[in-house]
XYZ file of C-alpha atoms in Angstrom:
504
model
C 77.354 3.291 71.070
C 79.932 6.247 71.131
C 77.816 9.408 71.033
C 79.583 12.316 69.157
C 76.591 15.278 68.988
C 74.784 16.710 71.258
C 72.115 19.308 71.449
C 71.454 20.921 75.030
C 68.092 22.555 74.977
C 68.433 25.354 77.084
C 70.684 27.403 78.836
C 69.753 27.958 82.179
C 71.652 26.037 85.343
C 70.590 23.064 84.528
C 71.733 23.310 81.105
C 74.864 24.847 81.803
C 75.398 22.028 84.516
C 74.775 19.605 81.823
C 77.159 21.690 79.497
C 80.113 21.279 81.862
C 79.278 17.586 82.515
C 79.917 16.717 78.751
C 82.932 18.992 78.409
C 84.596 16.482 80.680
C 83.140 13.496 78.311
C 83.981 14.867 75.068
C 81.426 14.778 72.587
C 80.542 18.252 70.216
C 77.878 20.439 71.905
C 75.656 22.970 70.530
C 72.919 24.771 73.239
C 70.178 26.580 71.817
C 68.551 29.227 74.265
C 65.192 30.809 73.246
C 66.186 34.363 74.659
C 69.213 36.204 74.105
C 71.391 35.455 77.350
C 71.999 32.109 79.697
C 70.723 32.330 83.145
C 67.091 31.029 82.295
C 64.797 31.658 85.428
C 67.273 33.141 87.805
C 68.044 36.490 85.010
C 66.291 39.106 86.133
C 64.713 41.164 82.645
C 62.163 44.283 82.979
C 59.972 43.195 79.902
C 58.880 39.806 79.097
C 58.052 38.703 75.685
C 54.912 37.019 74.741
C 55.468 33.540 74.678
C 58.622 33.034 75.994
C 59.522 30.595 79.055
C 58.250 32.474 82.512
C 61.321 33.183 84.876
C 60.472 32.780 88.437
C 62.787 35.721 89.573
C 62.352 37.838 86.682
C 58.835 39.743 87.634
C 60.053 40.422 91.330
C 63.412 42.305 91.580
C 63.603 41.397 95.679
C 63.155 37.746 95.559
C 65.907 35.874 96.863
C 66.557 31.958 97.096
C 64.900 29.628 99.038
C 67.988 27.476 99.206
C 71.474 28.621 101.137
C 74.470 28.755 98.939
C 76.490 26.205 99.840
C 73.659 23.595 99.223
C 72.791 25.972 95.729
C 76.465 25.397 94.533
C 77.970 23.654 91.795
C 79.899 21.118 93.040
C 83.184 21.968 91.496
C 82.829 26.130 92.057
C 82.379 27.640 95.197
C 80.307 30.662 95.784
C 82.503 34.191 96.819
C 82.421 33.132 100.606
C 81.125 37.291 101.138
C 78.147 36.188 99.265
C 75.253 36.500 101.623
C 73.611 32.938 102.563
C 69.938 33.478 100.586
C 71.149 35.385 97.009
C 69.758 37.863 96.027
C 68.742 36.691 91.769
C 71.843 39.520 90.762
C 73.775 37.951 92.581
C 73.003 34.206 91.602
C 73.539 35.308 87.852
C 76.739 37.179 88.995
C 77.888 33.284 90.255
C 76.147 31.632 87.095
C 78.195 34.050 84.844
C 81.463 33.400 86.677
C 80.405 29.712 86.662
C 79.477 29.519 82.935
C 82.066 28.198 79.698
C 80.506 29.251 76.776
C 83.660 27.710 74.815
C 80.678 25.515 72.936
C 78.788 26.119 70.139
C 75.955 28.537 71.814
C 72.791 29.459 69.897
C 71.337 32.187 71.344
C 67.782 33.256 70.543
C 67.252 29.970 69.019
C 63.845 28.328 69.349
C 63.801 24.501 69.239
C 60.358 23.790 67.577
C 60.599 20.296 66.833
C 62.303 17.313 68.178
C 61.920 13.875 66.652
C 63.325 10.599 66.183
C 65.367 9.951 62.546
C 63.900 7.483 59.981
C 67.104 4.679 61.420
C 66.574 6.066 65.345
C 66.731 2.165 66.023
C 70.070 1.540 64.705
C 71.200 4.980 65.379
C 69.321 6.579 67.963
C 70.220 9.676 66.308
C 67.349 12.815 66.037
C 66.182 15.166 63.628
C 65.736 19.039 65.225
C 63.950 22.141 63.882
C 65.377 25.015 64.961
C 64.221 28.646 64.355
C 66.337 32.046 64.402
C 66.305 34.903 62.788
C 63.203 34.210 60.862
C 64.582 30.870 59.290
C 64.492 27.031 60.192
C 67.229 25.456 60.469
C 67.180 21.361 60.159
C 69.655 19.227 62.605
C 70.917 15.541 62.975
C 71.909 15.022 66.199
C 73.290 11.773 68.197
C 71.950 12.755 71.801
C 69.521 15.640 73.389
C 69.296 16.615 76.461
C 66.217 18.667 77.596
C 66.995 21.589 79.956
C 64.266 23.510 79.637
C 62.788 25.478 82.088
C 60.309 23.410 84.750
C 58.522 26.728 85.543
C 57.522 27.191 82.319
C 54.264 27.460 82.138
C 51.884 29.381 84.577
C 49.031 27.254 86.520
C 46.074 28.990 86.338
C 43.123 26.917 87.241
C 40.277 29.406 87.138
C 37.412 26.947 86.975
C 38.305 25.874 90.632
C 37.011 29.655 91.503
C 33.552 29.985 90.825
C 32.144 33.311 89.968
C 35.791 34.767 88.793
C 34.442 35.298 85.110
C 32.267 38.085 86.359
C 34.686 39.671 88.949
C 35.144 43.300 87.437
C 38.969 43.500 89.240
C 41.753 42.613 87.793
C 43.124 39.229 88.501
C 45.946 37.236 86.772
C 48.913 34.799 88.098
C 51.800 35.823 89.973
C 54.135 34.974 87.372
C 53.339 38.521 85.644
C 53.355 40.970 89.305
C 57.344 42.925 88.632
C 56.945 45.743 91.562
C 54.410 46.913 94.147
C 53.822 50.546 92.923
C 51.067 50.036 90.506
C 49.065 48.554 93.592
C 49.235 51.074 95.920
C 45.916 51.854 97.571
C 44.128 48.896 96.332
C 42.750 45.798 98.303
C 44.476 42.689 96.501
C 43.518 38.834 97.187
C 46.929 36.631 97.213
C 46.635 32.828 97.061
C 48.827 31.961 99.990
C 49.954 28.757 101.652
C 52.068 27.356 104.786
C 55.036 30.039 106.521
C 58.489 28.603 106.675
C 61.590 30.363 108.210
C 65.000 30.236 105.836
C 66.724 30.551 109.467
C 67.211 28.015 111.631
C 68.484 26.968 114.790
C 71.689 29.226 116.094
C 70.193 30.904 113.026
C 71.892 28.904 110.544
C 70.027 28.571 107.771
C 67.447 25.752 108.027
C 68.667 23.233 104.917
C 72.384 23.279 106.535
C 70.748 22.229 109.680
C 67.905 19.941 108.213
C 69.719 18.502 105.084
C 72.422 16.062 107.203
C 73.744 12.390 107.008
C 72.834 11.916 110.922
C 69.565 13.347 110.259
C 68.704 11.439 107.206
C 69.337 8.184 109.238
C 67.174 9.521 111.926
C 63.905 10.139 109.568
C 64.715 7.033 108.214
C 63.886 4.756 111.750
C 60.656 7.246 112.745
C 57.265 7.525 111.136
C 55.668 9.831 108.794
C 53.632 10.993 111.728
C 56.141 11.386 114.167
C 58.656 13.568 111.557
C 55.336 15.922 110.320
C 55.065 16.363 114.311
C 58.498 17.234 114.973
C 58.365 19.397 111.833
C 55.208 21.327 112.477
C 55.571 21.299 115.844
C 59.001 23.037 115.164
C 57.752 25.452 113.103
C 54.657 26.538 114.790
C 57.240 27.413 118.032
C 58.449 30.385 115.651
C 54.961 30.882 113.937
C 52.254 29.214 115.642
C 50.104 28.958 111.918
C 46.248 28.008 113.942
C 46.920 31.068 115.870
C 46.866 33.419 112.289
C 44.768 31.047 110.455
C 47.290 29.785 108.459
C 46.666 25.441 109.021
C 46.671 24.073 106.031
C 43.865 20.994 105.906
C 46.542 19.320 103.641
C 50.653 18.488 103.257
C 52.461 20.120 101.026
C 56.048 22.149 100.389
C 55.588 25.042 102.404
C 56.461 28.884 101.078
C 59.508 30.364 102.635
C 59.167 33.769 104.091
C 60.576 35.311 107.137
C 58.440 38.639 106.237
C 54.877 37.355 106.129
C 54.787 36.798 110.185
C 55.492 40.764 110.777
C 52.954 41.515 108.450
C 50.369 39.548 109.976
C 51.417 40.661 113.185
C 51.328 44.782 112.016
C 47.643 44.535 110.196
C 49.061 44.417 106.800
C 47.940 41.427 105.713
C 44.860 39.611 106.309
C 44.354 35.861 106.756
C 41.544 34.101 105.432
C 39.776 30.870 104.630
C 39.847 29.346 100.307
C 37.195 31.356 98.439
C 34.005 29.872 97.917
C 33.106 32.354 95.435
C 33.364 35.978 93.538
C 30.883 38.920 92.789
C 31.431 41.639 91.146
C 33.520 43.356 93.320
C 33.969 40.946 96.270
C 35.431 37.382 97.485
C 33.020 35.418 99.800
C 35.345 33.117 101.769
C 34.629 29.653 103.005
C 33.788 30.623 106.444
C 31.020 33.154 105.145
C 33.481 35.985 105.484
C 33.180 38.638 102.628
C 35.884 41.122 101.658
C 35.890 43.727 98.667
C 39.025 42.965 96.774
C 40.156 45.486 93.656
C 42.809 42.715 92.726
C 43.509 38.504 92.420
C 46.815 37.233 92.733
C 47.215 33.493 91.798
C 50.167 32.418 93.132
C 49.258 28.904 91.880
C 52.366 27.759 90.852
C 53.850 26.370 87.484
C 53.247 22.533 85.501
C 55.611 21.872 82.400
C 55.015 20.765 78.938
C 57.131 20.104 76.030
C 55.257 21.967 73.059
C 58.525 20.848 70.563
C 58.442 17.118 71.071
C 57.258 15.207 68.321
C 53.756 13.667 69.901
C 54.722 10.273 69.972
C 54.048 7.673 72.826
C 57.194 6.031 71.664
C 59.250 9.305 72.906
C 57.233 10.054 75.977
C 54.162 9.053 77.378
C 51.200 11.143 78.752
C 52.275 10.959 82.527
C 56.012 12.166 81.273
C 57.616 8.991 82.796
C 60.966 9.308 83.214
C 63.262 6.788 85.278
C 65.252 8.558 87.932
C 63.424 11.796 86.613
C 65.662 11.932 83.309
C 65.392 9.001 80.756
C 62.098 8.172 78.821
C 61.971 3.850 78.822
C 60.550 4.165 75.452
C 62.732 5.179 72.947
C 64.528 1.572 71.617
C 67.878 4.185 71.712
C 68.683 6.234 75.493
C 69.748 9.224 73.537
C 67.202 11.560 75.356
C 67.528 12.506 78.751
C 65.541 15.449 80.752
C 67.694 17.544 83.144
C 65.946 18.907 86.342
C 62.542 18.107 86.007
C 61.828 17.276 89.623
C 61.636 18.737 92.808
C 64.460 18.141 95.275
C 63.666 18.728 99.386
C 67.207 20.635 98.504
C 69.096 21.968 96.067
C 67.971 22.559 92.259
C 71.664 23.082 90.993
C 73.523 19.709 92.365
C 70.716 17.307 91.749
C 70.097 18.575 87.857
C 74.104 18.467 87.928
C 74.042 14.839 88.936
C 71.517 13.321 86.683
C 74.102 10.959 84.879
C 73.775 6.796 84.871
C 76.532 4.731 83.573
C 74.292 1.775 82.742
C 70.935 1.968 82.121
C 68.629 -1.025 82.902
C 66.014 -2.558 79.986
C 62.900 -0.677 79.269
C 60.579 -3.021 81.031
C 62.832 -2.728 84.741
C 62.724 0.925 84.063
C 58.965 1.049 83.771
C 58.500 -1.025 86.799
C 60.829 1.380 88.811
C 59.009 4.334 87.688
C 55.258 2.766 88.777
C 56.644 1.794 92.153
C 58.595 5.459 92.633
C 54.648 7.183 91.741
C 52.693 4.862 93.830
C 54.699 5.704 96.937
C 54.716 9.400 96.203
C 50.995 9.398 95.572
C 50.311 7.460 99.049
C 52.713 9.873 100.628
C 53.652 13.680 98.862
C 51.065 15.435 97.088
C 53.434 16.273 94.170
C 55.224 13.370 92.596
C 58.189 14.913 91.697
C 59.500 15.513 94.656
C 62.712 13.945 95.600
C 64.757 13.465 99.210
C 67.868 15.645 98.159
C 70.256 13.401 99.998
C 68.290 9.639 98.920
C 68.507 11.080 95.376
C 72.314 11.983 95.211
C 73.529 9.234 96.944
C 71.228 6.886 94.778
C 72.739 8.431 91.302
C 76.544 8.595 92.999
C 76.416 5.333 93.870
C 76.161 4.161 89.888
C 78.684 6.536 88.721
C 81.146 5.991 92.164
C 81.335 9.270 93.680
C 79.371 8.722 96.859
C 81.752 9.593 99.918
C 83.019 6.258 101.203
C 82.246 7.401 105.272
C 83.052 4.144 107.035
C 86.772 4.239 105.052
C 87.207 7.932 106.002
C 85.639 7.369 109.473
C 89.445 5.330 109.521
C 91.980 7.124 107.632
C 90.141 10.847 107.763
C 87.973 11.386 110.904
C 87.806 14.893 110.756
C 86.624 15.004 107.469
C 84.145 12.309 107.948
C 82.561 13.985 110.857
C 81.917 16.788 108.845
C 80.487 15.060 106.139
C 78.040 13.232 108.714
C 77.133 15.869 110.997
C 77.028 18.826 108.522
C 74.941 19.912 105.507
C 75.144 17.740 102.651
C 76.827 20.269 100.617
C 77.429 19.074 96.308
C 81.161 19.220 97.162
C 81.142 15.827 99.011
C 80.710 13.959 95.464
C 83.866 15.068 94.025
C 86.269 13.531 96.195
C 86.395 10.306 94.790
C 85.596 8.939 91.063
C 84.757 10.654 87.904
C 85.724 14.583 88.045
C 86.996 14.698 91.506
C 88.515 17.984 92.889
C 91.265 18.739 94.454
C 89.614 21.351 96.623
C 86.778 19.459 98.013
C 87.950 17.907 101.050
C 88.880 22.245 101.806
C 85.327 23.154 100.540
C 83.863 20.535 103.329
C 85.706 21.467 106.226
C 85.491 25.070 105.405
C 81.785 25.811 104.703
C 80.509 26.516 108.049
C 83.172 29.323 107.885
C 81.421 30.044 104.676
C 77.859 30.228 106.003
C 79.144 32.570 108.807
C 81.718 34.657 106.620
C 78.528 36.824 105.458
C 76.897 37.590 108.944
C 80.651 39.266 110.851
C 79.662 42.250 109.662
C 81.670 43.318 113.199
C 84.664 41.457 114.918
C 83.534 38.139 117.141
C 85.830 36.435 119.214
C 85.058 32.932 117.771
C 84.193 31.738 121.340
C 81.144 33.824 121.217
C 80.144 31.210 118.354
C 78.120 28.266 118.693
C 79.555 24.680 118.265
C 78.245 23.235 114.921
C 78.175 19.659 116.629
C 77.672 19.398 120.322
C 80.137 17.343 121.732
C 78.036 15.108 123.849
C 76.371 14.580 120.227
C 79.796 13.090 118.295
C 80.178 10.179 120.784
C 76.606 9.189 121.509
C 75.962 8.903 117.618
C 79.317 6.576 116.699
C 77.176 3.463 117.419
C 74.300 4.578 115.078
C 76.946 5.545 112.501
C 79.233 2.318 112.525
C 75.443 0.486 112.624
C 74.141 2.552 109.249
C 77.679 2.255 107.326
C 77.446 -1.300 107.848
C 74.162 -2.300 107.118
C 74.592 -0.066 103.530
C 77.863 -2.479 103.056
C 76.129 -5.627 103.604
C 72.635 -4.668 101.713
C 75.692 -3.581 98.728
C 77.413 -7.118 99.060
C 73.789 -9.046 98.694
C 72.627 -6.685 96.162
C 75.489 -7.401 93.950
C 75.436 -11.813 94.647
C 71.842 -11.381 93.939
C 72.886 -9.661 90.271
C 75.568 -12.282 89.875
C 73.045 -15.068 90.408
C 70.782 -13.815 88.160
């Protein structure tokens, strides 16, 4: 079925990822965007309207990303190589402006308010759209949507799990609504907090250009889950030692980034305590009988995400919000819906929303039983079940659509470039040398991003052997083995794979 319309709901970088992706395929796009600009959570705006999608950066004007630039980028546009490593959110809408082609139909200030299928969806797989502007609806036909809404829509605020917060005089509301510190000057505020980890890294790279490699990847792969949480923790307690300030969490989960906190602690700033047990009045008693007057609660409780303009129908999307490979709904008869960056990539948000394309999808019942055995694991083993393995993910989906870097071919006819690939961060650029939209300039943006990362930090002249090696060199040869090993076994489990698909 040759799909001519499309309707991209949202224009955030997701949507605007998804945007470019269908330039290059063809069909006639129209975005709607509930607020007046593109950007979605990363646009920065002093006053927030009731009801409108909650933007992450917009209530704090110092936040900056978790993830460094060159694994934030879109594969096909670099970031300014002066751009600092962590962005600042003006400067990751300065690179989402420069990034964006608004050469499409876009509908700004357009509210989607209902999505459904057409009366012939089964023939056509075409949908009917409400959309309101300017005080009017406005009714749609089109062949395809794709959902690019934000995930952080919706603020988490689970109040019944604190007891005795009803009568608490202060004032207490979810993080998603603090903008600047002035307001609370003087008073004693409560802050849901969680696990401390460092954005810098060994040699003081940034930690996901050091953590997020091909030789890396293999090695989690042959350890344990209990030997990689030691080597984690263990790693991250030798820069903050989290028993020592009361910070242990009694559970697993994805740990807050801030290099700040530590000093803080360390200065008398900020307090460390047990989970509340309960509030008065006027006070928090703490789990290990510890009471503190508090003027103020911050729940920094994070986000869920609903779709409020979906028609309720189990035939579009069931109650769990099953979606195989986090994008396509096995329900509809017609795969003319897809979801864009609903998960949560170890990684990344940008490349692995930009990704989310199949070529062939398999039948409803195969995608079902893929999406029970993907949730069991993650319940056994993650706490949140949409959270992905950045590198597992995009080499998963670039496999199907033939853009995963062929390394044991390149180990041959490009060794230079195939170290890099191995050894160093798993930047988005490394799925456009080969296959559908391939660049020109990626095999450049590979070998050149550790210049890239370091660009940003000579803010004075180094003589580049005052810089560390990237790769030791003991490192490159003792690791060939495992590499020819891994490269080989992928080949072979390929080659049986694809017999076993014949046969059948």
């Amino acid at each position: 079925m040759t799909v001519k319309k499309i309707a991209i709901i949202g224009a955030g970088v997701s949507g605007l990822g998804a945007i470019k992706s269908c330039l290059e395929e063809g069909p006639e796009l129209t975005c709607f965007e509930e607020s007046f600009d593109i950007g979605g959570v990363r646009r920065y705006e002093e006053k927030s309207e009731a009801g409108k999608p909650i933007s992450i950066y917009q209530h704090l004007q110092s936040v900056t990303s978790n993830s460094c630039k060159e694994l934030t980028a879109y594969s096909d546009y670099l970031f300014p190589d002066h751009y600092p490593n962590f962005l600042h959110h003006s400067k990751m809408m300065d690179y989402v402006r420069m990034y964006s082609d608004l050469s499409l139909t876009l509908c700004s200030q357009s509210k989607v308010s209902n999505i459904r299928k057409h009366s012939d969806f089964s023939s056509t797989g075409q949908w009917n759209v409400v959309v309101e502007a300017d005080g009017k609806q406005k009714y749609c036909i089109f062949d395809g949507i794709m959902i690019c809404s934000a995930y952080y829509s919706n603020p988490y605020l689970p109040l019944e799990c604190f007891p005795g917060i009803k009568k608490f005089t202060g004032l207490y509301f979810h993080s998603h609504e603090y903008k600047s510190p002035e307001k609370f000057k003087g008073k004693r505020i409560l802050v849901v907090g969680s696990w401390i980890r460092h954005r810098v890294w060994d040699n003081e790279h940034p930690q996901d250009t050091v953590l997020i490699t091909r030789f890396k990847n293999i090695i989690k792969k042959r350890l344990s889950n209990s030997i990689i949480n030691k080597l984690a923790e263990d790693k991250l307690n030798a820069r903050f030692n989290h028993a020592v300030y009361g910070l242990q969490p009694h559970h697993r989960h994805q740990p807050t980034f801030g290099n700040d906190l530590p000093s803080h602690v360390v200065a008398g700033r900020l307090l460390v305590k047990a989970n509340v047990k309960t509030f008065t009045e006027t006070t928090a008693i703490f789990q290990d009988g510890t009471e503190e007057g508090i003027d103020i609660v911050i729940f920094a409780t994070g986000y869920t995400f609903s779709f409020p303009f979906l028609d309720n129908d189990s035939t579009v999307l069931d109650s769990q919000n099953s979606l195989f490979k986090y994008v396509f709904p096995p329900q509809p008869e017609k795969p003319t819906l897809a979801f864009i960056g609903f998960m949560q990539p170890v990684g990344g948000v940008i490349p692995t929303s930009e990704i989310q394309r199949l070529n062939k999808l398999p039948s409803a019942s195969d995608m079902t039983t893929e999406i029970k055995r993907i949730r069991n694991y993650l319940e056994k083993h993650l706490r949140d079940e949409r959270r992905v393995q950045y590198i597992d993910y995009m080499d998963e989906i670039a496999l199907e659509i033939g853009v995963k870097p062929r390394l044991l071919s390149l180990f041959f006819w490009d060794p230079k470039l195939a170290l890099k690939i191995f050894f160093g961060p798993c930047t988005p650029y490394q799925y456009h040398l080969q296959g559908p939209g391939k660049w020109a300039r990626a095999r450049t943006a590979i070998l050149t991003q550790r210049e890239c990362i370091i660009k940003p930090l000579r803010t004075q002249i180094v003589r580049d052997g005052q810089l560390p090696s990237s790769v030791p060199f003991w490192l490159l040869g003792a690791s060939m083995a495992l590499v020819i090993a891994h490269l080989t076994a992928d080949i072979s489990h390929v080659d049986l794979t694809h017999k076993s698909q014949a046969s059948n």
